mmCIF file of C-alpha atoms in Angstrom:
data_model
loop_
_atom_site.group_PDB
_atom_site.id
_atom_site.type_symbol
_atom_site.label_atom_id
_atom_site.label_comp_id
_atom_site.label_asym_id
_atom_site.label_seq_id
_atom_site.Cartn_x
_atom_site.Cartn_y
_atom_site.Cartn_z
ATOM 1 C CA UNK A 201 -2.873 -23.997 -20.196
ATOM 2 C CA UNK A 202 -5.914 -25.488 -18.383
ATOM 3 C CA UNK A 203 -5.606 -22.917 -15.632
ATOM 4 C CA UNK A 204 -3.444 -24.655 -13.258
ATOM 5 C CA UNK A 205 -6.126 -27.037 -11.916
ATOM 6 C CA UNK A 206 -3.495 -29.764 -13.122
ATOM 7 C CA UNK A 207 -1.281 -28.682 -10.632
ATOM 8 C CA UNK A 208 -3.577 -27.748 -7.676
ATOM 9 C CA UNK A 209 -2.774 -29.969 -4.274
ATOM 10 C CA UNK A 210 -4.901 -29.325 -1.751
ATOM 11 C CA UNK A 211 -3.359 -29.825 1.723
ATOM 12 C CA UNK A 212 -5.553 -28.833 4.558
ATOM 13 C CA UNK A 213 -8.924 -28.091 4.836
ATOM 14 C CA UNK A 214 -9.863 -25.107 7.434
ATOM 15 C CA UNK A 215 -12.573 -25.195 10.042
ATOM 16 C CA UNK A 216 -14.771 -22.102 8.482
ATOM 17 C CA UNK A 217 -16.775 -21.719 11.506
ATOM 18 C CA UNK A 218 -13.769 -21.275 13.704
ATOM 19 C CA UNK A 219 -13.110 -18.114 15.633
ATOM 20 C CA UNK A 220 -10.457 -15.707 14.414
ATOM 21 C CA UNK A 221 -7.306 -16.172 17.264
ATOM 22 C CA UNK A 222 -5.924 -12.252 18.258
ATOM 23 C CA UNK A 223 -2.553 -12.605 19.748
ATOM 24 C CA UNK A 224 -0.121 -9.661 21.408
ATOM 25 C CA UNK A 225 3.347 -10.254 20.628
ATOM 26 C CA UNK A 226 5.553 -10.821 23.693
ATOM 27 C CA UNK A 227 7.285 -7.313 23.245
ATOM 28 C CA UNK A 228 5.517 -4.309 23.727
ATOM 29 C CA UNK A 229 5.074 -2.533 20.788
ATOM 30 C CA UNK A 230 4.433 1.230 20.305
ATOM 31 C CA UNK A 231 1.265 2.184 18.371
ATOM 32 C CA UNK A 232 3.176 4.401 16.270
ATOM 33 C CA UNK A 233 5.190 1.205 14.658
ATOM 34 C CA UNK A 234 1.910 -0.794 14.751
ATOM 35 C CA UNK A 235 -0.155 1.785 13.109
ATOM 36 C CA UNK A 236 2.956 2.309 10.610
ATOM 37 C CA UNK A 237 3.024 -1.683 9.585
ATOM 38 C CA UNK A 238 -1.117 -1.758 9.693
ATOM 39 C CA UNK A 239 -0.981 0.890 6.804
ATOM 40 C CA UNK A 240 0.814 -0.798 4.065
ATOM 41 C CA UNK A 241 -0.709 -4.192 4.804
ATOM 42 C CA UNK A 242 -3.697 -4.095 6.735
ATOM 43 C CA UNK A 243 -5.002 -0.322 5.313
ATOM 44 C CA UNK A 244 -6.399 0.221 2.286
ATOM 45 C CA UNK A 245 -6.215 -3.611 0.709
ATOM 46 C CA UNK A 246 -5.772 -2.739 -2.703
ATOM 47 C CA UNK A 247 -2.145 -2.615 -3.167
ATOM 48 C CA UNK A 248 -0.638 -3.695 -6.242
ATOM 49 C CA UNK A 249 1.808 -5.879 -6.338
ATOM 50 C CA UNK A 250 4.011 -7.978 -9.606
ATOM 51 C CA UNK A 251 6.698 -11.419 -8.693
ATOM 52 C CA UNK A 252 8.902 -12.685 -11.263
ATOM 53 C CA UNK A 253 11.349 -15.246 -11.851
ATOM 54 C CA UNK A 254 14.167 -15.032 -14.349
ATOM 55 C CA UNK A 255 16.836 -17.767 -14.477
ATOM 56 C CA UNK A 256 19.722 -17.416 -16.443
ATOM 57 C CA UNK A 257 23.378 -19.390 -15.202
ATOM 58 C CA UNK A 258 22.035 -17.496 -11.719
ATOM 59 C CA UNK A 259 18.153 -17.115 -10.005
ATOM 60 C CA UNK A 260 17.081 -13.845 -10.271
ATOM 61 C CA UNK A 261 13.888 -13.346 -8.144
ATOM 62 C CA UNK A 262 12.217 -9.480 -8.299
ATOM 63 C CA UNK A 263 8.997 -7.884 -7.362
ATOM 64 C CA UNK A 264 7.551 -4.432 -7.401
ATOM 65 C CA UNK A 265 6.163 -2.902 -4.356
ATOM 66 C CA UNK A 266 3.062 -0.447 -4.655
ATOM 67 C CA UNK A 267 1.268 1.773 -2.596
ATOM 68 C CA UNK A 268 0.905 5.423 -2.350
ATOM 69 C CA UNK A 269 2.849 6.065 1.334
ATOM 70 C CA UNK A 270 5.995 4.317 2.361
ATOM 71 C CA UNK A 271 6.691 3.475 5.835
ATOM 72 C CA UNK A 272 10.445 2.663 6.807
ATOM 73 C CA UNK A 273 11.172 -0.459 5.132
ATOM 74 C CA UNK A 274 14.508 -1.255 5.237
ATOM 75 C CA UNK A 275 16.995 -3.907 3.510
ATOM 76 C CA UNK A 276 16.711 -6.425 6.740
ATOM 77 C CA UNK A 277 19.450 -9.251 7.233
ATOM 78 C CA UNK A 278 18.695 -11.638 9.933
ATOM 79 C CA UNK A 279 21.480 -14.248 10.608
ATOM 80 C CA UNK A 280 21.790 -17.396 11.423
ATOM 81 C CA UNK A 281 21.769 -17.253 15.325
ATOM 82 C CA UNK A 282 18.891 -14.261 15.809
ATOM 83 C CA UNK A 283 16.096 -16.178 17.315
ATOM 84 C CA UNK A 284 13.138 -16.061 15.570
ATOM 85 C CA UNK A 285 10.150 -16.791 17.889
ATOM 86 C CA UNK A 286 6.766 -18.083 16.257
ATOM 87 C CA UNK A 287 3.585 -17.906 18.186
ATOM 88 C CA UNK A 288 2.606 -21.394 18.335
ATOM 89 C CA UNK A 289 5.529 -23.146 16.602
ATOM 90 C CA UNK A 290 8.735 -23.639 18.223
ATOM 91 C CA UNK A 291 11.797 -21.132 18.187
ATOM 92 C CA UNK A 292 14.410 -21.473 15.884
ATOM 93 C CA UNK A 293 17.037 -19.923 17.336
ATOM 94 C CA UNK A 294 19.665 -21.226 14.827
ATOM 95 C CA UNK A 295 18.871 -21.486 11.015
ATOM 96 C CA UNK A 296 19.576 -20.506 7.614
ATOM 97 C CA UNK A 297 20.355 -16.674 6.734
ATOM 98 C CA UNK A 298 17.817 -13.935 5.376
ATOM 99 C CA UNK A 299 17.723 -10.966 3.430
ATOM 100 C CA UNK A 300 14.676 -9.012 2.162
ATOM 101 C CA UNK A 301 12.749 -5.770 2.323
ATOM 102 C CA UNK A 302 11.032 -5.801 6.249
ATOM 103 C CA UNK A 303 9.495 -3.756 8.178
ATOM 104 C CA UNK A 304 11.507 -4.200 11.731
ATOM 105 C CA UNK A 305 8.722 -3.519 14.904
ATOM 106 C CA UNK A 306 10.926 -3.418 18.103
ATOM 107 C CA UNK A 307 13.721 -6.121 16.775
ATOM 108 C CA UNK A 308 11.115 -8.444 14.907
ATOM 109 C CA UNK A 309 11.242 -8.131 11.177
ATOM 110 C CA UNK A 310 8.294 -8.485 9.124
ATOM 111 C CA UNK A 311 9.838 -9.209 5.849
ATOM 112 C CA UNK A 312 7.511 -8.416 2.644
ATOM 113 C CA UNK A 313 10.304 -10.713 0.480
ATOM 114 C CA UNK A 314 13.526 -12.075 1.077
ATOM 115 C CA UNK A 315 15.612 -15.187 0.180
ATOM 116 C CA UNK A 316 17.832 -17.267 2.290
ATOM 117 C CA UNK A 317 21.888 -17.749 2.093
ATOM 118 C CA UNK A 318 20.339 -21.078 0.161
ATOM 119 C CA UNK A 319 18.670 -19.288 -2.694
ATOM 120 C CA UNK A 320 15.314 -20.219 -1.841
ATOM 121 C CA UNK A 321 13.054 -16.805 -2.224
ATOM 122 C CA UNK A 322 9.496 -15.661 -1.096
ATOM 123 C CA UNK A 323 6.945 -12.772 -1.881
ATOM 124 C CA UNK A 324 4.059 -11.994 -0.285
ATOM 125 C CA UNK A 325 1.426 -10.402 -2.513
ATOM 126 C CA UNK A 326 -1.831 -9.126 -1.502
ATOM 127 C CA UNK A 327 -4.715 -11.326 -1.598
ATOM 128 C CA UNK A 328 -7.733 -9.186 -0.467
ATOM 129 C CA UNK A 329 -10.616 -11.139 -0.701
ATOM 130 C CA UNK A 330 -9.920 -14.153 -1.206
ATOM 131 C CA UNK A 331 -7.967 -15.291 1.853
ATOM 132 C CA UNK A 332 -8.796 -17.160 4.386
ATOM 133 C CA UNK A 333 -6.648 -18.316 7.306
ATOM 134 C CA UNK A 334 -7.306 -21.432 9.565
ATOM 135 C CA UNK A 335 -7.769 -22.464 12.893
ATOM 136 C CA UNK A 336 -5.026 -24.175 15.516
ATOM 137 C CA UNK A 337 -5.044 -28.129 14.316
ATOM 138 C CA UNK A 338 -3.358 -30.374 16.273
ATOM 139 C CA UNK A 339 -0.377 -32.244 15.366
ATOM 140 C CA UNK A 340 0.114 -29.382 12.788
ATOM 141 C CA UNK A 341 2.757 -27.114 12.742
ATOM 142 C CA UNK A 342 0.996 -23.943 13.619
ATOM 143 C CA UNK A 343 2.091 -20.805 11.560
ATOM 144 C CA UNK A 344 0.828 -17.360 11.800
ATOM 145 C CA UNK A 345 0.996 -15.367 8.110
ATOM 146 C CA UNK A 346 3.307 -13.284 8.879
ATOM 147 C CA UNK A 347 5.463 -15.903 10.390
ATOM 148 C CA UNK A 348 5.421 -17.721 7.147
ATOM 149 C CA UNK A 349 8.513 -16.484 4.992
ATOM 150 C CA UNK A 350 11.175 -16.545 7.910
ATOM 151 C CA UNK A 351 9.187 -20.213 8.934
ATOM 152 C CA UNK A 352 9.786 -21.695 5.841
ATOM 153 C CA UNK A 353 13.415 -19.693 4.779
ATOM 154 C CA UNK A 354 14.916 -20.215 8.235
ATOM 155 C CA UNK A 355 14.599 -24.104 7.664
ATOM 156 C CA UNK A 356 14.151 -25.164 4.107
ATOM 157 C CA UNK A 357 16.854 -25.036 1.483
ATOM 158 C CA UNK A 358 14.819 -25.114 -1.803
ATOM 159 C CA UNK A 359 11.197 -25.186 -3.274
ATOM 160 C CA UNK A 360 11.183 -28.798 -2.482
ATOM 161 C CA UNK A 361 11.639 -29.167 1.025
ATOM 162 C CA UNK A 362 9.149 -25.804 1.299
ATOM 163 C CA UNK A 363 6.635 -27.797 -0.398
ATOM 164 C CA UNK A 364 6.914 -30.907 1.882
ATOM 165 C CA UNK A 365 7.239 -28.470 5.257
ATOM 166 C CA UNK A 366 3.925 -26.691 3.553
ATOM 167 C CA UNK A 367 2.385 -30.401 3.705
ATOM 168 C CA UNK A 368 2.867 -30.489 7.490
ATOM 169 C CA UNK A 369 1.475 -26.765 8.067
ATOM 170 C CA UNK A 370 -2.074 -24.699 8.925
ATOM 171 C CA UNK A 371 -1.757 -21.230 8.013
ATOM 172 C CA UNK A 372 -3.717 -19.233 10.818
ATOM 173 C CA UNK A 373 -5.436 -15.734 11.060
ATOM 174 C CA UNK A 374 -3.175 -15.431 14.570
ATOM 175 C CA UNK A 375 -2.414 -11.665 14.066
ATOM 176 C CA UNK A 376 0.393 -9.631 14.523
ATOM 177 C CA UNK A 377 -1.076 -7.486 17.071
ATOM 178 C CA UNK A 378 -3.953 -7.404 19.051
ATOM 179 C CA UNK A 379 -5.195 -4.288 17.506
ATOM 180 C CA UNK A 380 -4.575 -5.430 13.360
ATOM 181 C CA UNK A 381 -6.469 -7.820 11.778
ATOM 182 C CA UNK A 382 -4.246 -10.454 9.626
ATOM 183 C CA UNK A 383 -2.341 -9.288 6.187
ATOM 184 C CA UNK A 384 -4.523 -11.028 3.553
ATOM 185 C CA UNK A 385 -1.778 -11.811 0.955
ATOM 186 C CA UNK A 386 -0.695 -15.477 -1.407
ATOM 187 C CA UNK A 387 3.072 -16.462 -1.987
ATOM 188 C CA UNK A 388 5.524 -17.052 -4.681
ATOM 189 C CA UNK A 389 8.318 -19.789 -3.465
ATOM 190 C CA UNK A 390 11.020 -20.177 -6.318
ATOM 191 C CA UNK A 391 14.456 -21.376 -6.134
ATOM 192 C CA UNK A 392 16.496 -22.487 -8.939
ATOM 193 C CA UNK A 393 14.382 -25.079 -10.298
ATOM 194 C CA UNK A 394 10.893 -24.300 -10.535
ATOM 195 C CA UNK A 395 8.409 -21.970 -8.942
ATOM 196 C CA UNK A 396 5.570 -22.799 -6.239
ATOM 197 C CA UNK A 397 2.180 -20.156 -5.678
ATOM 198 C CA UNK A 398 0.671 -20.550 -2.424
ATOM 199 C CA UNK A 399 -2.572 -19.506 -1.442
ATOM 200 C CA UNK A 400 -5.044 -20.025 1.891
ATOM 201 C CA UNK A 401 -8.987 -19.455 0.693
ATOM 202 C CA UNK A 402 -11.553 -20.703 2.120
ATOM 203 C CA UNK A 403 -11.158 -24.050 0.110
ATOM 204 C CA UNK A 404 -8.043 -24.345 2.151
ATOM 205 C CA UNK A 405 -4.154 -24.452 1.733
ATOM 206 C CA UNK A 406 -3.620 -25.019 -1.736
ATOM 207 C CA UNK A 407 -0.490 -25.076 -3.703
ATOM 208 C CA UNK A 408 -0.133 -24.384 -7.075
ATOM 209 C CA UNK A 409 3.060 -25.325 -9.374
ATOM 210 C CA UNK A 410 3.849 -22.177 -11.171
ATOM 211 C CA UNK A 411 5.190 -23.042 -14.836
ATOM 212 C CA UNK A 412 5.308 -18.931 -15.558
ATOM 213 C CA UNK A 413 7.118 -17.858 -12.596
ATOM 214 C CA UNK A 414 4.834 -14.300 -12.118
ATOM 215 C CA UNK A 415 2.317 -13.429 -9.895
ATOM 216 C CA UNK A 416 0.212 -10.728 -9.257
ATOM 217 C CA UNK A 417 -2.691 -10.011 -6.783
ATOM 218 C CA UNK A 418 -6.068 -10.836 -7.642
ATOM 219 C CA UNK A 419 -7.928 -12.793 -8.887
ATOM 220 C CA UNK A 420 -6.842 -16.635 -7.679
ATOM 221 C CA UNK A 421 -3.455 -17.765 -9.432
ATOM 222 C CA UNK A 422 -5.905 -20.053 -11.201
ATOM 223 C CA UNK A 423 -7.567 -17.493 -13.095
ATOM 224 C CA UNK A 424 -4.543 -15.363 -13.458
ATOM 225 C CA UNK A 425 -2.819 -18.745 -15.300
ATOM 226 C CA UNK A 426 -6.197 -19.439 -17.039
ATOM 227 C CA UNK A 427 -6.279 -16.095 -18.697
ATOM 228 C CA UNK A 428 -3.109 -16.218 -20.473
ATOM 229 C CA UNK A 429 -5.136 -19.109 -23.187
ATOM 230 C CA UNK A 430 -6.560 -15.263 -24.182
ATOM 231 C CA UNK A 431 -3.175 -13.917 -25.528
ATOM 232 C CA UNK A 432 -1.103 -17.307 -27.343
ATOM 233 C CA UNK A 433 -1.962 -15.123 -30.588
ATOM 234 C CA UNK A 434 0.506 -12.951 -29.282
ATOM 235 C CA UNK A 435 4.258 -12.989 -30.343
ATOM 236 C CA UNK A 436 7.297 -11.235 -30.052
ATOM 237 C CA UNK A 437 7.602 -11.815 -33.993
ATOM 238 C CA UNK A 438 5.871 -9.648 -36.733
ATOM 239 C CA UNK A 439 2.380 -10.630 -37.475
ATOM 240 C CA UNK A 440 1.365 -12.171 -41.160
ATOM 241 C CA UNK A 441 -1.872 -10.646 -42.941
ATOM 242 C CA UNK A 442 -4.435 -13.604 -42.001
ATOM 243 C CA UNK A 443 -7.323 -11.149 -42.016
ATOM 244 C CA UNK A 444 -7.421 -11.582 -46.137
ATOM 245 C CA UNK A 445 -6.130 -12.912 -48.440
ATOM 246 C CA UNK A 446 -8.267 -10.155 -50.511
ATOM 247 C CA UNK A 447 -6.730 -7.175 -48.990
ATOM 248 C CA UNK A 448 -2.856 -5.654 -48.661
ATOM 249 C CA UNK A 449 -2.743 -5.357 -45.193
ATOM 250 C CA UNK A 450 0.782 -5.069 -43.910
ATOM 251 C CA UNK A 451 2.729 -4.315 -40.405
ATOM 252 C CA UNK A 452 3.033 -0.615 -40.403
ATOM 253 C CA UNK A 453 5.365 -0.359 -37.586
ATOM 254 C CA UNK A 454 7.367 -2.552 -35.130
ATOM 255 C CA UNK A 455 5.849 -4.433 -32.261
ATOM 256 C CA UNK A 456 2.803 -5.161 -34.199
ATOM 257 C CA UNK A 457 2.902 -8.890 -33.374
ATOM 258 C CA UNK A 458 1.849 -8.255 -29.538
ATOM 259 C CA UNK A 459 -0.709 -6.026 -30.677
ATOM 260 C CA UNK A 460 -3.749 -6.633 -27.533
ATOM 261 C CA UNK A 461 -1.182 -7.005 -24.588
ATOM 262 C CA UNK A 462 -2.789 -5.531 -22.036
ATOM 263 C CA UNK A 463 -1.228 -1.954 -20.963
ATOM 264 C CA UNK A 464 -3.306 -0.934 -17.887
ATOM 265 C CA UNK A 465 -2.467 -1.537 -14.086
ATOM 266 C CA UNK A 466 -5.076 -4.106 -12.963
ATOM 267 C CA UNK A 467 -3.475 -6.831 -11.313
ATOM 268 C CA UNK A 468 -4.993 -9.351 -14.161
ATOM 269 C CA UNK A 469 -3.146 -7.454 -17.555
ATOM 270 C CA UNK A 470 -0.405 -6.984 -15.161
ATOM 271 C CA UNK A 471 0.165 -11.024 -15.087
ATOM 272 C CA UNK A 472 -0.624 -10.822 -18.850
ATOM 273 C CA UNK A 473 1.771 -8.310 -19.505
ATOM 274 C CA UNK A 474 5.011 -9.615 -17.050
ATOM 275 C CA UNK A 475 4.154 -12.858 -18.141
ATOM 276 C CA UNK A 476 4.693 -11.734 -22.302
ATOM 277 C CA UNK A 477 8.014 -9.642 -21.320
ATOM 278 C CA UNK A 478 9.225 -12.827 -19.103
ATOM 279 C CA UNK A 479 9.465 -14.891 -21.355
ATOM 280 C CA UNK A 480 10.441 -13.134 -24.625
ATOM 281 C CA UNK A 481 13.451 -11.849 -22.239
ATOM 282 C CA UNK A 482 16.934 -12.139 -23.380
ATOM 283 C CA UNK A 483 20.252 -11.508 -22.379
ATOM 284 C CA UNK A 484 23.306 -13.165 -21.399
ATOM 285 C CA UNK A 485 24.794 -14.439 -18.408
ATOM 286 C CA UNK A 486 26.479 -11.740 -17.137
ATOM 287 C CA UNK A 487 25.654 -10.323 -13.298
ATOM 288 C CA UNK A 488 25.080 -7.013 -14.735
ATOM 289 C CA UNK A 489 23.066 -8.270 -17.984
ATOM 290 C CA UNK A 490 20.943 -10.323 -16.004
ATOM 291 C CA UNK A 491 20.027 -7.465 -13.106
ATOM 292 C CA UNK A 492 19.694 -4.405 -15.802
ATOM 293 C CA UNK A 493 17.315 -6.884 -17.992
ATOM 294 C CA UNK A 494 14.981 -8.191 -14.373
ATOM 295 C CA UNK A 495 14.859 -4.195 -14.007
ATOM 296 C CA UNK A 496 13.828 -3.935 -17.226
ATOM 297 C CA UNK A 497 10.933 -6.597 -16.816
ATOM 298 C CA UNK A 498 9.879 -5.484 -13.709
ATOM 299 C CA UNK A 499 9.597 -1.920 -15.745
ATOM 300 C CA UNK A 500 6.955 -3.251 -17.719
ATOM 301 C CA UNK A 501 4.696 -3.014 -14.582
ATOM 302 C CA UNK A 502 5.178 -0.041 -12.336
ATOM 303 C CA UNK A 503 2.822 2.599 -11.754
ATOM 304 C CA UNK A 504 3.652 6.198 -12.391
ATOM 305 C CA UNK A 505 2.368 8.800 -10.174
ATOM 306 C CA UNK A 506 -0.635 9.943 -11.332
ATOM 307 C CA UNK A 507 -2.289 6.605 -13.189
ATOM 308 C CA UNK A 508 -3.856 5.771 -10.237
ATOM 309 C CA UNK A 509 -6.179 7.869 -7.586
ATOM 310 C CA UNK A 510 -6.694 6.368 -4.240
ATOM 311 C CA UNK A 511 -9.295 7.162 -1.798
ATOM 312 C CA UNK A 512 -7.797 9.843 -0.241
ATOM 313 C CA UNK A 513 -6.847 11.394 -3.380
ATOM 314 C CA UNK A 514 -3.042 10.295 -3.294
ATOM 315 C CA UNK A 515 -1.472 8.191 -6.360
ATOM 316 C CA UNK A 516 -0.300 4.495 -6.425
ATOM 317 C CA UNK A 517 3.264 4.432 -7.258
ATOM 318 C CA UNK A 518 6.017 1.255 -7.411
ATOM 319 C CA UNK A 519 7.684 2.424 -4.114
ATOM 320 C CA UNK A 520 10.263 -0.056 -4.818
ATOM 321 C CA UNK A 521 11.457 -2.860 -7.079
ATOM 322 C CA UNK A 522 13.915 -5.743 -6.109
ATOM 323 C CA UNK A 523 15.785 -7.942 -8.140
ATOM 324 C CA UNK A 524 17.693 -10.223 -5.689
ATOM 325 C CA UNK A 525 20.410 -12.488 -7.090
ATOM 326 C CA UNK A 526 19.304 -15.551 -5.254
ATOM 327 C CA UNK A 527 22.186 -18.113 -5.789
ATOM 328 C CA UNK A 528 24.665 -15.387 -4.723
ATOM 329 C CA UNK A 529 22.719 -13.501 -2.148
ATOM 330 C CA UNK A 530 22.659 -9.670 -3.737
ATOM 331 C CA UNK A 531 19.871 -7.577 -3.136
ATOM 332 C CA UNK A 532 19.312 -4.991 -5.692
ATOM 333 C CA UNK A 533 17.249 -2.538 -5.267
ATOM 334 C CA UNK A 534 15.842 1.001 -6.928
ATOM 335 C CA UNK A 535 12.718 2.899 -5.503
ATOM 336 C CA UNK A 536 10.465 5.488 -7.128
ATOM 337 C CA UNK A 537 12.672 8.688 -6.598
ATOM 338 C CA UNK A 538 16.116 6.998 -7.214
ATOM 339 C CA UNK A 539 16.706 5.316 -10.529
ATOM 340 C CA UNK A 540 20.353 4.376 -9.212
ATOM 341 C CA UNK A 541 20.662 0.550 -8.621
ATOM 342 C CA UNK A 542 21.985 -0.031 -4.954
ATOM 343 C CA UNK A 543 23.227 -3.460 -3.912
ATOM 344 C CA UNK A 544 23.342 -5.133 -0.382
ATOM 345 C CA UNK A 545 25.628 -8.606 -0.226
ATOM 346 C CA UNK A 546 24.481 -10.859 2.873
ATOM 347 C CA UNK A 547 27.952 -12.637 2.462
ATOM 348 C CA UNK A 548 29.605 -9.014 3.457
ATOM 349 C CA UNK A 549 27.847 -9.556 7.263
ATOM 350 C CA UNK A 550 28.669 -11.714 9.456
ATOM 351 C CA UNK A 551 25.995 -14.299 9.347
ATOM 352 C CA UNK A 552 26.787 -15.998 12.127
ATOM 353 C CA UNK A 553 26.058 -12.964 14.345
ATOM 354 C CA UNK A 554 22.735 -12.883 16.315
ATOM 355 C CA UNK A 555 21.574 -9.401 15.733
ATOM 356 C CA UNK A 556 19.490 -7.918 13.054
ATOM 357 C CA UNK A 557 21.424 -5.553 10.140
ATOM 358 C CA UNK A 558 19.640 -2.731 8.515
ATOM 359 C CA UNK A 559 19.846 -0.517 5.075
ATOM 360 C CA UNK A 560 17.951 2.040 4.815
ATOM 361 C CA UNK A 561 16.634 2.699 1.295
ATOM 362 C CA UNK A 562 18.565 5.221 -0.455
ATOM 363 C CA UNK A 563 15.727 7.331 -1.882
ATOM 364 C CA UNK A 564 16.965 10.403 -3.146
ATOM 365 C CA UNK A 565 17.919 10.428 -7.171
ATOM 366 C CA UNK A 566 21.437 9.988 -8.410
ATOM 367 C CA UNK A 567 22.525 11.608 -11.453
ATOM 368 C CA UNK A 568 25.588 11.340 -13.126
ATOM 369 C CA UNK A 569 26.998 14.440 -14.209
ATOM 370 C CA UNK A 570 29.547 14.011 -17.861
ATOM 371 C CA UNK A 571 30.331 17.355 -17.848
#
């Protein structure tokens, strides 16, 4: 791996010196659903995030969600015929399906990840740091951040045609609300056939072919690829004594051969270490095979309460983790506090409606009882 710079297109190249565009939405919204949304992505930038990608006969496209308060996120399916209004781009007021975690603000949802009844799926992953938004361009199509996943899902039907609609784009620092500075966050696009990282720094928009379908947070997806040339000693096999010839060393116990994976919750050994379990992953073809073993993956990488003091003296914790059945348009879901897989089906609504559905997250534990 030579760090990605292989696949690195650069598409637009961002006025630095130009000022940073505030913009109220056109509904009124409260301060307490503002200052709600402001906490898990403007507050406090040092959420941890993982991606993955696991294909099997079926896309299965998960993430973990971390951060140390949770603030009414709900499963959010917006069909076809709900307009979605952009700041400077037009309307569309009919397009594909969506389904993802959002946070809804007075009927607009803010989705965090979602796919589309095409099996094209996004994640947004914070950035802090390193990006940069640009300024209006014209003859560009104009897209806020947080405009970006229902943008590019209400339209485009796979990586492809995301990647060609990405061409025509400027990603601006427009914000949500007057009072909230923009989410800094990067992207991972994947349908069926590959994987796509975006990112907007201050080098501008670049796109990034992702061979390992995983992402993280920091640093650059760059680095993050780079890094793995660090671990190719590691294997899923038991090691050989190449110390000495001299001396009878031997593997003492199981799981020797990925001896150095990286265990702690930085968002760098966390790319190491989904990266390892991705792709040593087996299982069948099954629906239920191939959600247990995403869940299983995505296990590799959540953070226990406790491992990991915040400012305030509150504890990072995987609030939630998705694995979403893109080709078929299930949602799974478990969160910190309840271990029980739920499922939402888009194809159970009635997509062609023009109102937003909701699930709320069923947080409380569910134990089955055998005697």
């Amino acid at each position: 791996l030579t760090g990605g710079f292989d696949f690195v297109r650069n598409i637009s190249k961002f006025d630095k010196c130009s000022a940073k565009c505030m913009f109220m939405r056109k509904t009124a919204y409260t301060m307490h659903s503002v200052a709600q949304f402001a906490s898990i992505f403007y507050v406090g930038g040092k959420i941890m995030c993982t991606a993955v990608t696991y294909q099997k006969k079926d896309l299965y496209f998960g993430r973990t969600l971390d951060h140390d308060k949770a603030y009414g996120e709900t499963v959010t399916i917006t069909p076809r015929n709900y307009p979605f209004s952009f700041v400077h781009a037009s309307d569309l007021r009919h397009h594909y399906a969506v389904m993802g975690m959002a946070h809804v603000a007075h009927g607009y949802p803010l989705y965090y990840d979602a796919v589309n009844e095409k099996g094209l799926a996004i994640a947004g992953l914070h950035f802090v740091g390193n990006a940069q938004y640009g300024a209006v361009v014209p003859g560009k199509s104009v897209i806020a951040q947080f405009e970006l996943i229902p943008w590019l899902l209400g339209q485009c039907d796979s990586v492809e045609e995301a990647r060609r609609c990405l061409y025509q784009m400027v990603l601006t620092d427009t914000a949500f609300h007057k009072d909230l500075p923009p989410a800094q966050l990067h992207w991972l696009i994947a349908d069926r056939h590959m994987a796509l990282t975006v990112e907007s720094t201050a080098a501008g928009l670049q796109v990034y072919e992702n061979p390992v379908g995983v992402l993280t947070n920091n640093p650059p997806f760059t680095q993050q690829l780079f890094r793995l040339n660090d671990y190719m000693h590691l294997s899923a096999q038991a090691p050989e004594n190449r110390f000495s010839k001299h001396l009878p060393l031997y593997a003492y116990s199981r799981g020797m051969g990925a001896l150095g994976l990286p265990g702690d919750g930085s968002s760098m050994s966390r790319f190491v270490r989904a990266a390892f379990v991705k792709m040593h992953a087996v299982s069948g073809d099954g629906e239920a095979e191939c959600v247990s073993q995403c869940f299983h993956m995505l296990g590799a990488v959540e953070q226990l309460r406790g491992c990991c003091v915040v400012d305030d003296g509150g504890y990072e914790i995987t609030r939630y983790t998705v694995c979403c059945n893109a080709d078929r348009g299930i949602y799974y879901y478990t969160t910190y506090d309840n271990h029980q897989i739920t499922a939402v089906d888009m194809h159970r609504e009635n997509l062609d409606g023009t109102a937003l559905v909701q699930y709320s997250l069923r947080d409380a534990e569910q134990i089955y009882w055998q005697n």
